[in-house]
Amino acid sequence: MFAVLYTICKSFTRPLILLAALLLAACQPVPVATPGGGSALSGRVPVALLVPHGSADAQEAQLARDLENAARLAVSDLAGVEIDLRVYGTAGQAQQAQQAALNAVADGARIIIGPLHAESANAVAVAMAPRNINVLAFSNNPTIAGGNLFILGQTFQNTANRLADFATRQGKSRIMAVYSNNLAGELGRAAIEQAVRDTGATLSGSVGYEFSQEGVIAAIPNIKRAADTNSADAIFLTANSAGALPLFSQMLPENGLGPDRVQYIGLSRWDTPPQTLDLPGVQGGWFALPDPARASQFISRFSAAYGNLPHPIAGLAYDGIAAVGALVKTGNREALGRTALIQSAGFQGVSGVFRLRPDGSNERGLAVATILDKQVTILSPAPQSFGGAGF
């Protein structure tokens, strides 16, 4: 017990830098930009990549390198298309990101890929809208999306939809949400509740908890009471391995809500870090992840090319370039305009099929997995195209 509590205590007090980067709230609405520049695309198409080069944070600086390397790998993979990739550093700051975007457009950029932080993405998109330039940001925060700003990061809604649909198909009809009382938790709660409603299942309560060790412990009786009162047959948790998941996975079974009583479902990935697989309480739980075969192939190629494992979100830069390359290859005058970007067929990325939605969010093909004997087992494979099972 002490080891678990010590891990949780450190997790709750350590800043979640990446989460904060990806889930900053929107600053102001973004207007709509329609065409991707105006003149016909020909020759080497200038594409700007905005990454946090120059950041004082060492982890963010490494992420910037991984994003750039993934983008360059994507450029090298394009056939029949020439992309003139131009990289601009943002230092992780909104003002610098906006200036970098203005410099990029002055240099001839036809589309912006990046930046990382939601606040920076919003600032860039606002500056680019009057210039009819679309922005494909690395954020997964849907509150900033819309107009000329698209997000590439896997959204909570996408994950919740996939898992809620799978759960109902497995006979789970009374699903309860358990969420942290912070920005990520609230966005996760909203996604779970929407997904449960959309599948026709019953939302058997939503229980929040303060994002601390004490908050988790205090929430256990409330979760137990709500689950019993509302006859919940599944508990959908926003908690991840760096936060409350280890403690919940221990204490809920100890208080009569074990896997024999309810099905655990996770909004986050439960296979990272690898130590999570050893937790007794997550055995049999369901979570979603990108196509494992495609993701593994990207990791192997990236590692061979650059000598290190890619950051978990580095593939978003590859996806952005892949989408741009596929659109430019069509020869369409407005290949980088809004209508082309939201084509229903979508694109093939490093972790599977994805498409951009009219509201600026995205939809990705995800697999549903569980943990059996401390190993990841795929229960439902990721769809290979849109319109089939899994969407």
Short mmCIF file of N, CA and C in Angstrom, two decimals, residues 20-124:
data_model
loop_
_atom_site.label_atom_id
_atom_site.label_comp_id
_atom_site.label_asym_id
_atom_site.label_seq_id
_atom_site.Cartn_x
_atom_site.Cartn_y
_atom_site.Cartn_z
N ALA A 20 -1.04 20.01 -19.61
CA ALA A 20 -1.34 21.43 -19.57
C ALA A 20 -1.15 22.07 -20.93
N ALA A 21 -0.11 21.60 -21.64
CA ALA A 21 0.16 22.15 -22.97
C ALA A 21 -0.97 21.86 -23.93
N LEU A 22 -1.52 20.67 -23.83
CA LEU A 22 -2.52 20.26 -24.81
C LEU A 22 -3.93 20.68 -24.44
N LEU A 23 -4.17 21.01 -23.17
CA LEU A 23 -5.53 21.26 -22.73
C LEU A 23 -5.78 22.67 -22.22
N LEU A 24 -5.00 23.64 -22.66
CA LEU A 24 -5.27 25.02 -22.30
C LEU A 24 -6.57 25.48 -22.94
N ALA A 25 -7.33 26.25 -22.23
CA ALA A 25 -8.61 26.70 -22.75
C ALA A 25 -8.41 27.73 -23.86
N ALA A 26 -9.44 27.89 -24.67
CA ALA A 26 -9.37 28.84 -25.77
C ALA A 26 -9.35 30.26 -25.25
N CYS A 27 -8.71 31.14 -26.04
CA CYS A 27 -8.63 32.54 -25.65
C CYS A 27 -9.69 33.38 -26.35
N GLN A 28 -9.92 33.13 -27.63
CA GLN A 28 -10.90 33.90 -28.37
C GLN A 28 -11.33 33.09 -29.57
N PRO A 29 -12.51 33.37 -30.12
CA PRO A 29 -12.98 32.59 -31.27
C PRO A 29 -12.13 32.86 -32.50
N VAL A 30 -12.06 31.85 -33.37
CA VAL A 30 -11.25 31.94 -34.58
C VAL A 30 -12.16 32.03 -35.79
N PRO A 31 -11.97 33.01 -36.66
CA PRO A 31 -12.80 33.12 -37.86
C PRO A 31 -12.51 31.97 -38.82
N VAL A 32 -13.33 31.88 -39.85
CA VAL A 32 -13.17 30.82 -40.85
C VAL A 32 -12.26 31.31 -41.97
N ALA A 33 -11.31 30.43 -42.35
CA ALA A 33 -10.51 30.67 -43.55
C ALA A 33 -10.88 29.59 -44.54
N THR A 34 -11.14 29.96 -45.77
CA THR A 34 -11.57 28.95 -46.72
C THR A 34 -10.44 28.44 -47.61
N PRO A 35 -9.98 29.17 -48.61
CA PRO A 35 -8.95 28.59 -49.44
C PRO A 35 -7.60 28.54 -48.75
N GLY A 36 -6.72 27.64 -49.21
CA GLY A 36 -5.39 27.53 -48.63
C GLY A 36 -4.41 28.36 -49.41
N GLY A 37 -4.60 29.62 -49.46
CA GLY A 37 -3.65 30.51 -50.09
C GLY A 37 -4.28 31.32 -51.20
N GLY A 38 -4.79 30.69 -52.23
CA GLY A 38 -5.46 31.44 -53.28
C GLY A 38 -4.99 31.05 -54.66
N SER A 39 -3.67 30.97 -54.91
CA SER A 39 -3.18 30.61 -56.23
C SER A 39 -2.98 29.10 -56.32
N ALA A 40 -2.85 28.62 -57.54
CA ALA A 40 -2.70 27.18 -57.74
C ALA A 40 -1.42 26.66 -57.11
N LEU A 41 -1.47 25.42 -56.63
CA LEU A 41 -0.31 24.80 -56.03
C LEU A 41 0.54 24.16 -57.12
N SER A 42 1.83 24.44 -57.11
CA SER A 42 2.71 23.85 -58.11
C SER A 42 4.13 23.84 -57.55
N GLY A 43 4.96 22.94 -58.08
CA GLY A 43 6.34 22.84 -57.63
C GLY A 43 6.43 22.41 -56.19
N ARG A 44 7.44 22.87 -55.50
CA ARG A 44 7.64 22.55 -54.09
C ARG A 44 6.71 23.42 -53.24
N VAL A 45 5.80 22.80 -52.54
CA VAL A 45 4.80 23.53 -51.77
C VAL A 45 5.37 23.91 -50.40
N PRO A 46 5.43 25.19 -50.07
CA PRO A 46 5.97 25.62 -48.78
C PRO A 46 5.00 25.29 -47.64
N VAL A 47 5.47 24.55 -46.66
CA VAL A 47 4.68 24.18 -45.49
C VAL A 47 5.47 24.58 -44.25
N ALA A 48 4.82 25.29 -43.34
CA ALA A 48 5.48 25.74 -42.11
C ALA A 48 5.19 24.77 -40.97
N LEU A 49 6.23 24.41 -40.25
CA LEU A 49 6.12 23.58 -39.05
C LEU A 49 6.51 24.42 -37.85
N LEU A 50 5.57 24.61 -36.94
CA LEU A 50 5.82 25.40 -35.72
C LEU A 50 5.97 24.46 -34.54
N VAL A 51 7.16 24.43 -33.96
CA VAL A 51 7.45 23.55 -32.82
C VAL A 51 8.16 24.36 -31.74
N PRO A 52 8.14 23.87 -30.49
CA PRO A 52 8.71 24.68 -29.40
C PRO A 52 10.22 24.63 -29.28
N HIS A 53 10.94 24.79 -30.39
CA HIS A 53 12.39 24.98 -30.31
C HIS A 53 12.66 26.25 -29.50
N GLY A 54 13.66 26.20 -28.65
CA GLY A 54 13.97 27.36 -27.82
C GLY A 54 13.29 27.36 -26.48
N SER A 55 12.47 26.34 -26.21
CA SER A 55 11.80 26.25 -24.91
C SER A 55 12.82 26.01 -23.81
N ALA A 56 12.59 26.63 -22.66
CA ALA A 56 13.49 26.44 -21.52
C ALA A 56 13.27 25.09 -20.85
N ASP A 57 12.17 24.44 -21.16
CA ASP A 57 11.87 23.14 -20.58
C ASP A 57 12.54 22.04 -21.41
N ALA A 58 13.36 21.22 -20.76
CA ALA A 58 14.14 20.21 -21.48
C ALA A 58 13.25 19.19 -22.16
N GLN A 59 12.17 18.78 -21.50
CA GLN A 59 11.27 17.80 -22.10
C GLN A 59 10.58 18.37 -23.33
N GLU A 60 10.18 19.61 -23.24
CA GLU A 60 9.52 20.24 -24.37
C GLU A 60 10.49 20.46 -25.52
N ALA A 61 11.73 20.77 -25.19
CA ALA A 61 12.74 20.94 -26.23
C ALA A 61 12.98 19.62 -26.97
N GLN A 62 12.98 18.51 -26.24
CA GLN A 62 13.13 17.20 -26.88
C GLN A 62 11.92 16.88 -27.74
N LEU A 63 10.74 17.22 -27.23
CA LEU A 63 9.53 17.01 -28.02
C LEU A 63 9.59 17.80 -29.32
N ALA A 64 10.11 19.01 -29.27
CA ALA A 64 10.24 19.82 -30.48
C ALA A 64 11.11 19.11 -31.50
N ARG A 65 12.22 18.51 -31.04
CA ARG A 65 13.09 17.78 -31.96
C ARG A 65 12.39 16.56 -32.56
N ASP A 66 11.61 15.87 -31.71
CA ASP A 66 10.90 14.69 -32.21
C ASP A 66 9.82 15.07 -33.22
N LEU A 67 9.12 16.15 -32.97
CA LEU A 67 8.10 16.60 -33.91
C LEU A 67 8.73 16.96 -35.25
N GLU A 68 9.84 17.68 -35.21
CA GLU A 68 10.51 18.04 -36.46
C GLU A 68 11.00 16.80 -37.20
N ASN A 69 11.61 15.87 -36.47
CA ASN A 69 12.11 14.66 -37.11
C ASN A 69 10.99 13.82 -37.72
N ALA A 70 9.86 13.74 -37.02
CA ALA A 70 8.71 12.99 -37.55
C ALA A 70 8.20 13.64 -38.83
N ALA A 71 8.17 14.96 -38.84
CA ALA A 71 7.72 15.68 -40.04
C ALA A 71 8.68 15.43 -41.20
N ARG A 72 9.97 15.44 -40.93
CA ARG A 72 10.94 15.20 -41.99
C ARG A 72 10.85 13.76 -42.51
N LEU A 73 10.57 12.83 -41.62
CA LEU A 73 10.38 11.45 -42.04
C LEU A 73 9.18 11.35 -42.98
N ALA A 74 8.12 12.07 -42.66
CA ALA A 74 6.92 12.08 -43.50
C ALA A 74 7.21 12.67 -44.87
N VAL A 75 7.97 13.76 -44.90
CA VAL A 75 8.33 14.38 -46.18
C VAL A 75 9.09 13.40 -47.06
N SER A 76 10.00 12.64 -46.45
CA SER A 76 10.80 11.68 -47.21
C SER A 76 9.96 10.52 -47.74
N ASP A 77 8.83 10.28 -47.11
CA ASP A 77 7.95 9.18 -47.53
C ASP A 77 6.99 9.56 -48.65
N LEU A 78 6.84 10.84 -48.91
CA LEU A 78 5.88 11.27 -49.92
C LEU A 78 6.36 10.89 -51.32
N ALA A 79 5.44 10.42 -52.12
CA ALA A 79 5.75 10.05 -53.50
C ALA A 79 4.95 10.93 -54.44
N GLY A 80 5.64 11.54 -55.38
CA GLY A 80 4.96 12.38 -56.37
C GLY A 80 4.58 13.75 -55.86
N VAL A 81 5.06 14.11 -54.67
CA VAL A 81 4.75 15.41 -54.09
C VAL A 81 6.03 15.98 -53.48
N GLU A 82 6.27 17.26 -53.71
CA GLU A 82 7.43 17.92 -53.12
C GLU A 82 6.97 18.94 -52.10
N ILE A 83 7.37 18.74 -50.86
CA ILE A 83 7.04 19.66 -49.78
C ILE A 83 8.30 20.39 -49.35
N ASP A 84 8.22 21.70 -49.34
CA ASP A 84 9.32 22.54 -48.85
C ASP A 84 9.04 22.82 -47.38
N LEU A 85 9.56 21.95 -46.50
CA LEU A 85 9.28 22.07 -45.07
C LEU A 85 10.17 23.14 -44.46
N ARG A 86 9.53 24.10 -43.82
CA ARG A 86 10.25 25.20 -43.17
C ARG A 86 9.89 25.20 -41.69
N VAL A 87 10.89 25.10 -40.85
CA VAL A 87 10.68 24.91 -39.41
C VAL A 87 10.91 26.23 -38.67
N TYR A 88 9.97 26.56 -37.78
CA TYR A 88 10.04 27.80 -37.01
C TYR A 88 9.88 27.47 -35.53
N GLY A 89 10.74 28.03 -34.71
CA GLY A 89 10.68 27.82 -33.27
C GLY A 89 9.72 28.78 -32.60
N THR A 90 9.02 28.27 -31.59
CA THR A 90 8.05 29.11 -30.87
C THR A 90 8.43 29.32 -29.41
N ALA A 91 9.41 28.56 -28.91
CA ALA A 91 9.80 28.59 -27.50
C ALA A 91 8.64 28.24 -26.57
N GLY A 92 7.56 27.70 -27.15
CA GLY A 92 6.41 27.35 -26.33
C GLY A 92 5.60 28.55 -25.88
N GLN A 93 5.76 29.69 -26.53
CA GLN A 93 5.10 30.92 -26.14
C GLN A 93 4.14 31.40 -27.23
N ALA A 94 2.95 31.83 -26.84
CA ALA A 94 1.92 32.23 -27.80
C ALA A 94 2.37 33.39 -28.68
N GLN A 95 2.97 34.41 -28.10
CA GLN A 95 3.37 35.58 -28.88
C GLN A 95 4.43 35.20 -29.91
N GLN A 96 5.40 34.37 -29.50
CA GLN A 96 6.44 33.95 -30.43
C GLN A 96 5.87 33.03 -31.51
N ALA A 97 4.90 32.22 -31.14
CA ALA A 97 4.26 31.34 -32.12
C ALA A 97 3.54 32.17 -33.18
N GLN A 98 2.84 33.20 -32.74
CA GLN A 98 2.12 34.05 -33.70
C GLN A 98 3.09 34.76 -34.63
N GLN A 99 4.18 35.25 -34.08
CA GLN A 99 5.17 35.93 -34.93
C GLN A 99 5.82 34.95 -35.89
N ALA A 100 6.08 33.73 -35.41
CA ALA A 100 6.66 32.71 -36.28
C ALA A 100 5.73 32.41 -37.45
N ALA A 101 4.44 32.35 -37.18
CA ALA A 101 3.47 32.09 -38.24
C ALA A 101 3.44 33.24 -39.25
N LEU A 102 3.49 34.46 -38.76
CA LEU A 102 3.52 35.62 -39.66
C LEU A 102 4.78 35.59 -40.52
N ASN A 103 5.90 35.22 -39.92
CA ASN A 103 7.14 35.10 -40.69
C ASN A 103 7.01 34.00 -41.75
N ALA A 104 6.37 32.90 -41.36
CA ALA A 104 6.21 31.77 -42.27
C ALA A 104 5.38 32.16 -43.49
N VAL A 105 4.31 32.89 -43.26
CA VAL A 105 3.46 33.32 -44.37
C VAL A 105 4.20 34.31 -45.26
N ALA A 106 4.98 35.18 -44.63
CA ALA A 106 5.79 36.11 -45.42
C ALA A 106 6.80 35.36 -46.28
N ASP A 107 7.22 34.18 -45.80
CA ASP A 107 8.15 33.34 -46.55
C ASP A 107 7.44 32.48 -47.59
N GLY A 108 6.10 32.57 -47.64
CA GLY A 108 5.36 31.84 -48.66
C GLY A 108 4.61 30.61 -48.20
N ALA A 109 4.57 30.32 -46.90
CA ALA A 109 3.89 29.12 -46.41
C ALA A 109 2.43 29.11 -46.81
N ARG A 110 1.94 27.92 -47.21
CA ARG A 110 0.56 27.78 -47.64
C ARG A 110 -0.32 27.16 -46.56
N ILE A 111 0.29 26.58 -45.55
CA ILE A 111 -0.45 25.98 -44.44
C ILE A 111 0.49 25.90 -43.25
N ILE A 112 -0.08 25.91 -42.04
CA ILE A 112 0.71 25.84 -40.81
C ILE A 112 0.44 24.52 -40.12
N ILE A 113 1.49 23.78 -39.78
CA ILE A 113 1.37 22.58 -38.97
C ILE A 113 1.99 22.87 -37.61
N GLY A 114 1.21 22.70 -36.53
CA GLY A 114 1.59 23.14 -35.20
C GLY A 114 0.83 24.42 -34.91
N PRO A 115 1.12 25.08 -33.79
CA PRO A 115 2.10 24.74 -32.77
C PRO A 115 1.57 23.74 -31.75
N LEU A 116 2.29 23.60 -30.64
CA LEU A 116 1.95 22.62 -29.62
C LEU A 116 0.87 23.09 -28.67
N HIS A 117 1.10 24.19 -27.99
CA HIS A 117 0.18 24.65 -26.95
C HIS A 117 -1.11 25.21 -27.53
N ALA A 118 -2.20 24.96 -26.83
CA ALA A 118 -3.50 25.43 -27.29
C ALA A 118 -3.57 26.95 -27.37
N GLU A 119 -3.01 27.61 -26.40
CA GLU A 119 -3.02 29.08 -26.40
C GLU A 119 -2.25 29.62 -27.61
N SER A 120 -1.13 28.98 -27.90
CA SER A 120 -0.34 29.38 -29.07
C SER A 120 -1.09 29.10 -30.36
N ALA A 121 -1.74 27.95 -30.42
CA ALA A 121 -2.50 27.59 -31.62
C ALA A 121 -3.60 28.61 -31.89
N ASN A 122 -4.27 29.01 -30.84
CA ASN A 122 -5.34 29.99 -30.99
C ASN A 122 -4.79 31.31 -31.52
N ALA A 123 -3.65 31.74 -30.97
CA ALA A 123 -3.05 33.00 -31.41
C ALA A 123 -2.63 32.92 -32.87
N VAL A 124 -2.08 31.81 -33.27
CA VAL A 124 -1.65 31.62 -34.65
C VAL A 124 -2.86 31.63 -35.59
#
